mmCIF file of C-alpha atoms in Angstrom:
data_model
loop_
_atom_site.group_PDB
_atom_site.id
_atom_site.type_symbol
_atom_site.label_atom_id
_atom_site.label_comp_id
_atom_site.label_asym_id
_atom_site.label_seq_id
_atom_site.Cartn_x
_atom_site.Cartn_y
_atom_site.Cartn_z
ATOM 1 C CA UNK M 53 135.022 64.596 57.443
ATOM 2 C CA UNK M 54 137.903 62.861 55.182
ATOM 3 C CA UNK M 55 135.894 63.883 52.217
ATOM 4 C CA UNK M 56 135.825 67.200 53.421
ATOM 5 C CA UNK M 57 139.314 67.617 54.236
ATOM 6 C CA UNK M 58 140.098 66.226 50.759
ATOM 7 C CA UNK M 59 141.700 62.956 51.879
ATOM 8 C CA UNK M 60 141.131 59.640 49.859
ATOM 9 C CA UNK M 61 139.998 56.093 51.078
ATOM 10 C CA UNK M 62 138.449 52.999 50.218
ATOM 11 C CA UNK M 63 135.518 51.001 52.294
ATOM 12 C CA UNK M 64 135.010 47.613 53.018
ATOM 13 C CA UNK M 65 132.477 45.161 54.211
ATOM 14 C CA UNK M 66 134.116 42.056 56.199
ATOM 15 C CA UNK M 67 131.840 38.970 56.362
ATOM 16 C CA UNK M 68 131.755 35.958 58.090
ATOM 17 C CA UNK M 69 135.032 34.120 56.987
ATOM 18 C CA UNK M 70 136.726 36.757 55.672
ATOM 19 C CA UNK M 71 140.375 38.015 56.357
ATOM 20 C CA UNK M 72 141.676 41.321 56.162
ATOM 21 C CA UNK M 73 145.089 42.167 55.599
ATOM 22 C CA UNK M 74 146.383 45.933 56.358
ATOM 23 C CA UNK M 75 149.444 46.983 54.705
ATOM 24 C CA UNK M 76 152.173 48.682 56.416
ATOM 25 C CA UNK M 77 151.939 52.141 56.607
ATOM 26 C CA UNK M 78 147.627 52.304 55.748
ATOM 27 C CA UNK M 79 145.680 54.085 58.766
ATOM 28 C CA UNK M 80 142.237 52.065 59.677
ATOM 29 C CA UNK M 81 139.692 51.774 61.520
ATOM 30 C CA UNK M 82 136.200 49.693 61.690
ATOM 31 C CA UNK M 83 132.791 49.701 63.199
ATOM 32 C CA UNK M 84 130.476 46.230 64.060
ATOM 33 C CA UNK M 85 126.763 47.271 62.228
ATOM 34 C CA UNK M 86 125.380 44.177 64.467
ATOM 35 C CA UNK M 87 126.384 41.817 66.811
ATOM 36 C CA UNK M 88 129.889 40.465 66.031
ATOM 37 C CA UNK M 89 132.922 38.472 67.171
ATOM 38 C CA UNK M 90 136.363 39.174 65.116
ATOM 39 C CA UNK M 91 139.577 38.206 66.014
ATOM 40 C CA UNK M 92 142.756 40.144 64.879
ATOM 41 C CA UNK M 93 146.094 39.144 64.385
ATOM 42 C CA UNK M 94 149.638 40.993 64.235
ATOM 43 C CA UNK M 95 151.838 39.193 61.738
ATOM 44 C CA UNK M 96 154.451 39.984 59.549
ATOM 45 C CA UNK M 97 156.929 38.980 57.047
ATOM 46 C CA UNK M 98 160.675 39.188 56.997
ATOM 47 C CA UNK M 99 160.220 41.654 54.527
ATOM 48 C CA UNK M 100 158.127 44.175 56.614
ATOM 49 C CA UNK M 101 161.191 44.349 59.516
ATOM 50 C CA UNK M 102 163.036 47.643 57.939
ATOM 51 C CA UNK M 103 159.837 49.176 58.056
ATOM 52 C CA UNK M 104 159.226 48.325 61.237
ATOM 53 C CA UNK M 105 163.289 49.842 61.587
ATOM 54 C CA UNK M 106 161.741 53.412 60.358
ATOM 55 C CA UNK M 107 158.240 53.272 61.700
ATOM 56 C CA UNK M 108 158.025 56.080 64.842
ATOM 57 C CA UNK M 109 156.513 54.888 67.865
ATOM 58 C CA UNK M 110 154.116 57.510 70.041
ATOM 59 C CA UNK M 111 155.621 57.024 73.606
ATOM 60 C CA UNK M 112 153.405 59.336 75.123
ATOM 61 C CA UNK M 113 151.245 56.586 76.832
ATOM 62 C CA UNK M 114 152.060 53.212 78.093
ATOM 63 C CA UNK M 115 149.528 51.400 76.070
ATOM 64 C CA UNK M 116 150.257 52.499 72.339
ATOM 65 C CA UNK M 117 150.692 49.710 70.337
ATOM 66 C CA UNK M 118 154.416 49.513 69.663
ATOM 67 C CA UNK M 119 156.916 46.187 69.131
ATOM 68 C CA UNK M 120 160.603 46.161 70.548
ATOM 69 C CA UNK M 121 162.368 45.896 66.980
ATOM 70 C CA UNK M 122 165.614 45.636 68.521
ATOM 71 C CA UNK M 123 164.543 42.786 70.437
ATOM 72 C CA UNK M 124 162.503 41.356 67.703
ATOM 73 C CA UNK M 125 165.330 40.540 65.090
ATOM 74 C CA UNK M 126 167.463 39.726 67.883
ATOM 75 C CA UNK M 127 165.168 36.869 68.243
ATOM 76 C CA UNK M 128 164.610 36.495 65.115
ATOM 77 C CA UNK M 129 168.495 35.773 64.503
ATOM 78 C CA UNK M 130 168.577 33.331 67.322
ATOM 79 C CA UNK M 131 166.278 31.021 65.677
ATOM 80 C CA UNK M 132 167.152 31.266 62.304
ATOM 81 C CA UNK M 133 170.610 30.562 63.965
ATOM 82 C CA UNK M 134 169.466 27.870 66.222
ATOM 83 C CA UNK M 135 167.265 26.091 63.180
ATOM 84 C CA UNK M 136 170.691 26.166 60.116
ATOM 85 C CA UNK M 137 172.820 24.679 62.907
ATOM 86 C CA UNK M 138 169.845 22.150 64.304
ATOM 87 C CA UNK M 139 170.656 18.665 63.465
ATOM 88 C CA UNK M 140 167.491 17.206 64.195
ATOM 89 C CA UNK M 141 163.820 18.268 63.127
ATOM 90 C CA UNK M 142 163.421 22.204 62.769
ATOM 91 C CA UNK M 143 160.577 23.676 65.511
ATOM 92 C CA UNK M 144 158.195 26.014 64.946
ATOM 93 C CA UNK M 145 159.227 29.740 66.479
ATOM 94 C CA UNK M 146 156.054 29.182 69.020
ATOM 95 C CA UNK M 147 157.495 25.983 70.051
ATOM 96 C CA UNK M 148 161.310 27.160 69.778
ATOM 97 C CA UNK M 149 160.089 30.604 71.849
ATOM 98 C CA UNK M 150 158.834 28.526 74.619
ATOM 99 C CA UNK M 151 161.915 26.558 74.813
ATOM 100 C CA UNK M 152 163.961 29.587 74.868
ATOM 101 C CA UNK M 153 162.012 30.859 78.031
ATOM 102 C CA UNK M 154 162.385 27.392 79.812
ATOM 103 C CA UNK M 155 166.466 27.809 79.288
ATOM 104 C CA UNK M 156 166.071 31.492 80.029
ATOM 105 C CA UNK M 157 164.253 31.238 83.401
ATOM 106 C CA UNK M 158 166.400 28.418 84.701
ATOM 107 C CA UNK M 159 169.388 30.293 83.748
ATOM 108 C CA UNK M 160 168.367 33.320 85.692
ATOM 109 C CA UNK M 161 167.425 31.238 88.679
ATOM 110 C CA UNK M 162 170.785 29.211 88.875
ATOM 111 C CA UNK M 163 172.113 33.118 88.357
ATOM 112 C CA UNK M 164 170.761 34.272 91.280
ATOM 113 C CA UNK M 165 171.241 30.635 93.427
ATOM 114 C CA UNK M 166 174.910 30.554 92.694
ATOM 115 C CA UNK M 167 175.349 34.925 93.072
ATOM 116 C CA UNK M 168 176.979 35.633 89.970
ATOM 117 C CA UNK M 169 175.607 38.917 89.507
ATOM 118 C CA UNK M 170 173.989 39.802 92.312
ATOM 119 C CA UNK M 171 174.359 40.299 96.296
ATOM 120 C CA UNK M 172 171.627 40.447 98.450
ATOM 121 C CA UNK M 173 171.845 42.046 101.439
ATOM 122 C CA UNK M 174 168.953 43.274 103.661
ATOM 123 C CA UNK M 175 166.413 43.578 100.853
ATOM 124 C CA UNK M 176 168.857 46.106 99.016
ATOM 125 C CA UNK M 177 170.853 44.999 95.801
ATOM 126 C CA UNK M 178 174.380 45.229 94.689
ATOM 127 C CA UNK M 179 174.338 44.948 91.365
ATOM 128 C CA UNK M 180 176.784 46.179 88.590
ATOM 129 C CA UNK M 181 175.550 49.096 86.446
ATOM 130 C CA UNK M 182 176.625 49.005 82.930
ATOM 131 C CA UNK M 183 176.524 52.451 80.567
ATOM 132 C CA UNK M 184 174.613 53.155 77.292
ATOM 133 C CA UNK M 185 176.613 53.683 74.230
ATOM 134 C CA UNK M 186 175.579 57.705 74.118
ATOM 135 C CA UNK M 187 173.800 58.560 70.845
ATOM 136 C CA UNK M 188 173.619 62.643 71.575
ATOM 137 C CA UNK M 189 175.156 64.587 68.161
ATOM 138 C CA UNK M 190 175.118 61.390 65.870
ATOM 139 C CA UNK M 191 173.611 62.945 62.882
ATOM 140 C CA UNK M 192 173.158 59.119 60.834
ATOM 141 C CA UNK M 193 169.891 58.427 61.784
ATOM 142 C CA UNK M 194 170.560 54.890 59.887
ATOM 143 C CA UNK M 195 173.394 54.245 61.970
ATOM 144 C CA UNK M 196 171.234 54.888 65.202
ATOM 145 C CA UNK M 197 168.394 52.977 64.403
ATOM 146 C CA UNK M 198 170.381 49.618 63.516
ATOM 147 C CA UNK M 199 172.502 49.774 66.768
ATOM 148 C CA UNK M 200 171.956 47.840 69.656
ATOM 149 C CA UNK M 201 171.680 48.367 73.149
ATOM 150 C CA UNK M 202 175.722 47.396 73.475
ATOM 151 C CA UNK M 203 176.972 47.136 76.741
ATOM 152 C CA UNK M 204 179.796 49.626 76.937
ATOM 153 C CA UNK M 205 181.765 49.200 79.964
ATOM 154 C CA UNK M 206 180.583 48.539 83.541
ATOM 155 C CA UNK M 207 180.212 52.257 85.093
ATOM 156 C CA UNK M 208 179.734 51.125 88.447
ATOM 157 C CA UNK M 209 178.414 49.270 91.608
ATOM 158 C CA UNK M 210 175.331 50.905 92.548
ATOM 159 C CA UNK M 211 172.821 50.246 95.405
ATOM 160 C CA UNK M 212 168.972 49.131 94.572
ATOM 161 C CA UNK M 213 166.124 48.773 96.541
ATOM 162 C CA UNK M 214 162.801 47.726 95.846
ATOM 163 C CA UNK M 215 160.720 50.668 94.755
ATOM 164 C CA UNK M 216 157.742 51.967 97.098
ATOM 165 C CA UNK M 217 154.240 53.750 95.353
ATOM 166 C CA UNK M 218 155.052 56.457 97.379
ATOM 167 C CA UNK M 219 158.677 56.656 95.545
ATOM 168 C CA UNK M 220 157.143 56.952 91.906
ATOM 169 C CA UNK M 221 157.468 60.173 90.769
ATOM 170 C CA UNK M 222 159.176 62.664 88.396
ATOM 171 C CA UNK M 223 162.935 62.938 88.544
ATOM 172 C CA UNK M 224 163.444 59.700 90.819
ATOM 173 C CA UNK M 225 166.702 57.641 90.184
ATOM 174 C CA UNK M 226 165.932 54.269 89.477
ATOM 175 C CA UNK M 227 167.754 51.042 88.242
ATOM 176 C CA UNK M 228 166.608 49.234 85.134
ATOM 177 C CA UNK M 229 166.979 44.954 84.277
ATOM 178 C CA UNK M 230 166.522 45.353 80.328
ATOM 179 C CA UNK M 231 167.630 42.471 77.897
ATOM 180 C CA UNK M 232 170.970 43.507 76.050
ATOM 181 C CA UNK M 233 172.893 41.569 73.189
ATOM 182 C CA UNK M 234 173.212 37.409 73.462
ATOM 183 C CA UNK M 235 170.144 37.876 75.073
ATOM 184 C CA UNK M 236 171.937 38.785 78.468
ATOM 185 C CA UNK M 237 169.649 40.851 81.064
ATOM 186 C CA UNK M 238 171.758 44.043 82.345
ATOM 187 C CA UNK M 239 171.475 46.841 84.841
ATOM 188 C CA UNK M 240 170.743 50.716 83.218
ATOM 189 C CA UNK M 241 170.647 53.487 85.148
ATOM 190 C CA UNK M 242 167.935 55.852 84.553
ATOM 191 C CA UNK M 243 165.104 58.748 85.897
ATOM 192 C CA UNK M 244 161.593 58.568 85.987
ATOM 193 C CA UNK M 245 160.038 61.597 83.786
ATOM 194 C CA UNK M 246 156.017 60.434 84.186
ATOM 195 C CA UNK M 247 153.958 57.748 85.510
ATOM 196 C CA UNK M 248 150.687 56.446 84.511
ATOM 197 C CA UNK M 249 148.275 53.442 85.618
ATOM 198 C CA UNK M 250 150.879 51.326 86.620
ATOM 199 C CA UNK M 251 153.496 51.949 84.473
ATOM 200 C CA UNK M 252 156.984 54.617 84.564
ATOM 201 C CA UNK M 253 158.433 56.266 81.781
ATOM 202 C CA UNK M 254 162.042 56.298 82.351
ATOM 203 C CA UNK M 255 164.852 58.300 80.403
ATOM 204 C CA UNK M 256 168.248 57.089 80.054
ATOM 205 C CA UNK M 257 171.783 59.181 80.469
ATOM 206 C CA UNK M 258 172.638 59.925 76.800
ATOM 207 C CA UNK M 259 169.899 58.816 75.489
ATOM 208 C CA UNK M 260 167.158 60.951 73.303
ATOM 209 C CA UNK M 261 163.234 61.368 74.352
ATOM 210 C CA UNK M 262 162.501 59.000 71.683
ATOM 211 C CA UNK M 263 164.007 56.666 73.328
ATOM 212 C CA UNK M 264 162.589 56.801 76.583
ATOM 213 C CA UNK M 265 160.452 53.728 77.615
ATOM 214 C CA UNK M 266 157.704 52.370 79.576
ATOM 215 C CA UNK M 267 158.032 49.689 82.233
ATOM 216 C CA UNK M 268 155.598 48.228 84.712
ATOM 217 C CA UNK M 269 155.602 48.996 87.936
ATOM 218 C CA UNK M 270 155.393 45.454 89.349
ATOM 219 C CA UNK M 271 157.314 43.949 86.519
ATOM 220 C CA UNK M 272 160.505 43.252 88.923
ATOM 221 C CA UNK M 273 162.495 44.913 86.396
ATOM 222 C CA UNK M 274 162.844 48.696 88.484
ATOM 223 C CA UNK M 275 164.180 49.501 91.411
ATOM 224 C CA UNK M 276 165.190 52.062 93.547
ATOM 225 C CA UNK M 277 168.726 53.435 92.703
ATOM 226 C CA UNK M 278 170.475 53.951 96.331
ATOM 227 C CA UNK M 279 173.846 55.719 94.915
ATOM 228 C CA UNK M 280 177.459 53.951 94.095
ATOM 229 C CA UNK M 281 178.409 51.786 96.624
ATOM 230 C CA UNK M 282 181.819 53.458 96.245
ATOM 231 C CA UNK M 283 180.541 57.320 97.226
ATOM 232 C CA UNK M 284 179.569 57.725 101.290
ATOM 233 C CA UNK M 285 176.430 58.823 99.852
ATOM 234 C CA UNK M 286 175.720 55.304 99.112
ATOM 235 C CA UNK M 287 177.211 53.932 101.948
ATOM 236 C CA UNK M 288 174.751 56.220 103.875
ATOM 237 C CA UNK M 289 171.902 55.301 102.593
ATOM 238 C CA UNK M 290 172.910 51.577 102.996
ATOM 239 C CA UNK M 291 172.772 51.962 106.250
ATOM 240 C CA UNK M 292 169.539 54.289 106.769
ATOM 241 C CA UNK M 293 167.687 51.648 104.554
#
C-alpha cells in the first residue's frame, strides 16, 4: 500500500540485542515473525524539547501517547536548578524525581492539615478558583506555545463537591487541581465536552480545543463545581447538598 501510494521507507530486521532508535518526526511501526519479548523506551535529549514545543498532540482519545511539555521543562529546570546550586554529590533525575514527590506529598498533606487552601465542610470544598491567562486572538503561535499556565488573578471562591458517575456528562461544570508555575497545584474552572473509559475531556474558559485535556475520573483532581460562594446560587446549592 505505501508503494502504491508512492510513499518511501526503509525496513529493518531487529535481533536479539539490538536497539532501535526512532528519530523525531519518523512514523513506525513493527510486527514479531515469532515468538518475542522487546522492551521499548521513551527517551530524549535536551535537544529534542523544541520539537517536542511544535509537535501536535491528537486529543481525541484519552490514551494517545502525548507528554505534558509544559510540565516537562518545568521539571527539567528544577533539577538542573537544584543540581548548579547542590553543594554536595549531584543525583540522578530518577533519584532527584522521587525526592521531589516525597517533599511534594508531605507538603500537600501539611496543606490540607493546617487549611491553608482549603475548607472542608460537609464533604463540599471551598476552594479559591484562579483564571487562565486567555489565549483567544493571539496570532504568535511561538508566543503561545512557550507560555505557561500563569496564574492570573484569583477569580473567585467557588463551591466543589465530589463528582458522582451519574454527574459525568457533556456540558457539566467542574473544578480542576492542575500543577501551575513553582510547581504549585491550583484550582481551574472548566466544562466537560466528552467522556470515555474513565477519563473527561474538559475545556477551559479562554482556552482553544487544542488545549482541552484529559483527566481521570478517580484521579482526585475533578470535582463538581457548586457555583461562587458569593452568588445565592451557590449558597443554595450549599445547602441542598
Amino acid at each position: 500500500l505505501l508503494t502504491k501510494a508512492g510513499i518511501s521507507y526503509t525496513t529493518q530486521v531487529q535481533r536479539a540485542g539490538d536497539i532501535m532508535i526512532t528519530f523525531p518526526g519518523s512514523y513506525h511501526f513493527g510486527f514479531n515473525t515469532g515468538f518475542n519479548c522487546a522492551e521499548s523506551t521513551n527517551f530524549a535529549v535536551p535537544e529534542w524539547v523544541p520539537i517536542g514545543d511544535h509537535a501536535n498532540i491528537c486529543m481525541c482519545h484519552p490514551h494517545s501517547v502525548r507528554i505534558d511539555m509544559r510540565r516537562f521543562k518545568i521539571l527539567l529546570d528544577k533539577y538542573e536548578d537544584d543540581m548548579f546550586h547542590c553543594e554536595g554529590q549531584s543525583l540522578t533525575y530518577t533519584k532527584w524525581a522521587k525526592e521531589h514527590i516525597r517533599k511534594k506529598t508531605k507538603k500537600k498533606a501539611n496543606d490540607d492539615e493546617e487549611g491553608l487552601t482549603i475548607a472542608r465542610l460537609g464533604g463540599k470544598t471551598t476552594v479559591e478558583v484562579m483564571k487562565l491567562p486567555s489565549r483567544r486572538g493571539n496570532k504568535d503561535k511561538e508566543h503561545i506555545r512557550k507560555k505557561k499556565l500563569k496564574i492570573i488573578a484569583a477569580e473567585d471562591f467557588r463551591i466543589a463537591a465530589p463528582i458522582r458517575p451519574s454527574q459525568l456528562t457533556p456540558q457539566t461544570a467542574v473544578l480542576c487541581l492542575l500543577d501551575c508555575d513553582n510547581d504549585v497545584e491550583c484550582y481551574f474552572s472548566g466544562t466537560i465536552v466528552d467522556v470515555v473509559e474513565n477519563h473527561a475531556k474538559i475545556h477551559f474558559a479562554g482556552s482553544t480545543r487544542n488545549e482541552d485535556i484529559w483527566l481521570t475520573i478517580d484521579s482526585g483532581n475533578l470535582y463538581l463545581d457548586l457555583g461562587s460562594v458569593n452568588t445565592d446560587h451557590g449558597k443554595k446549592k450549599m445547602r441542598g447538598r
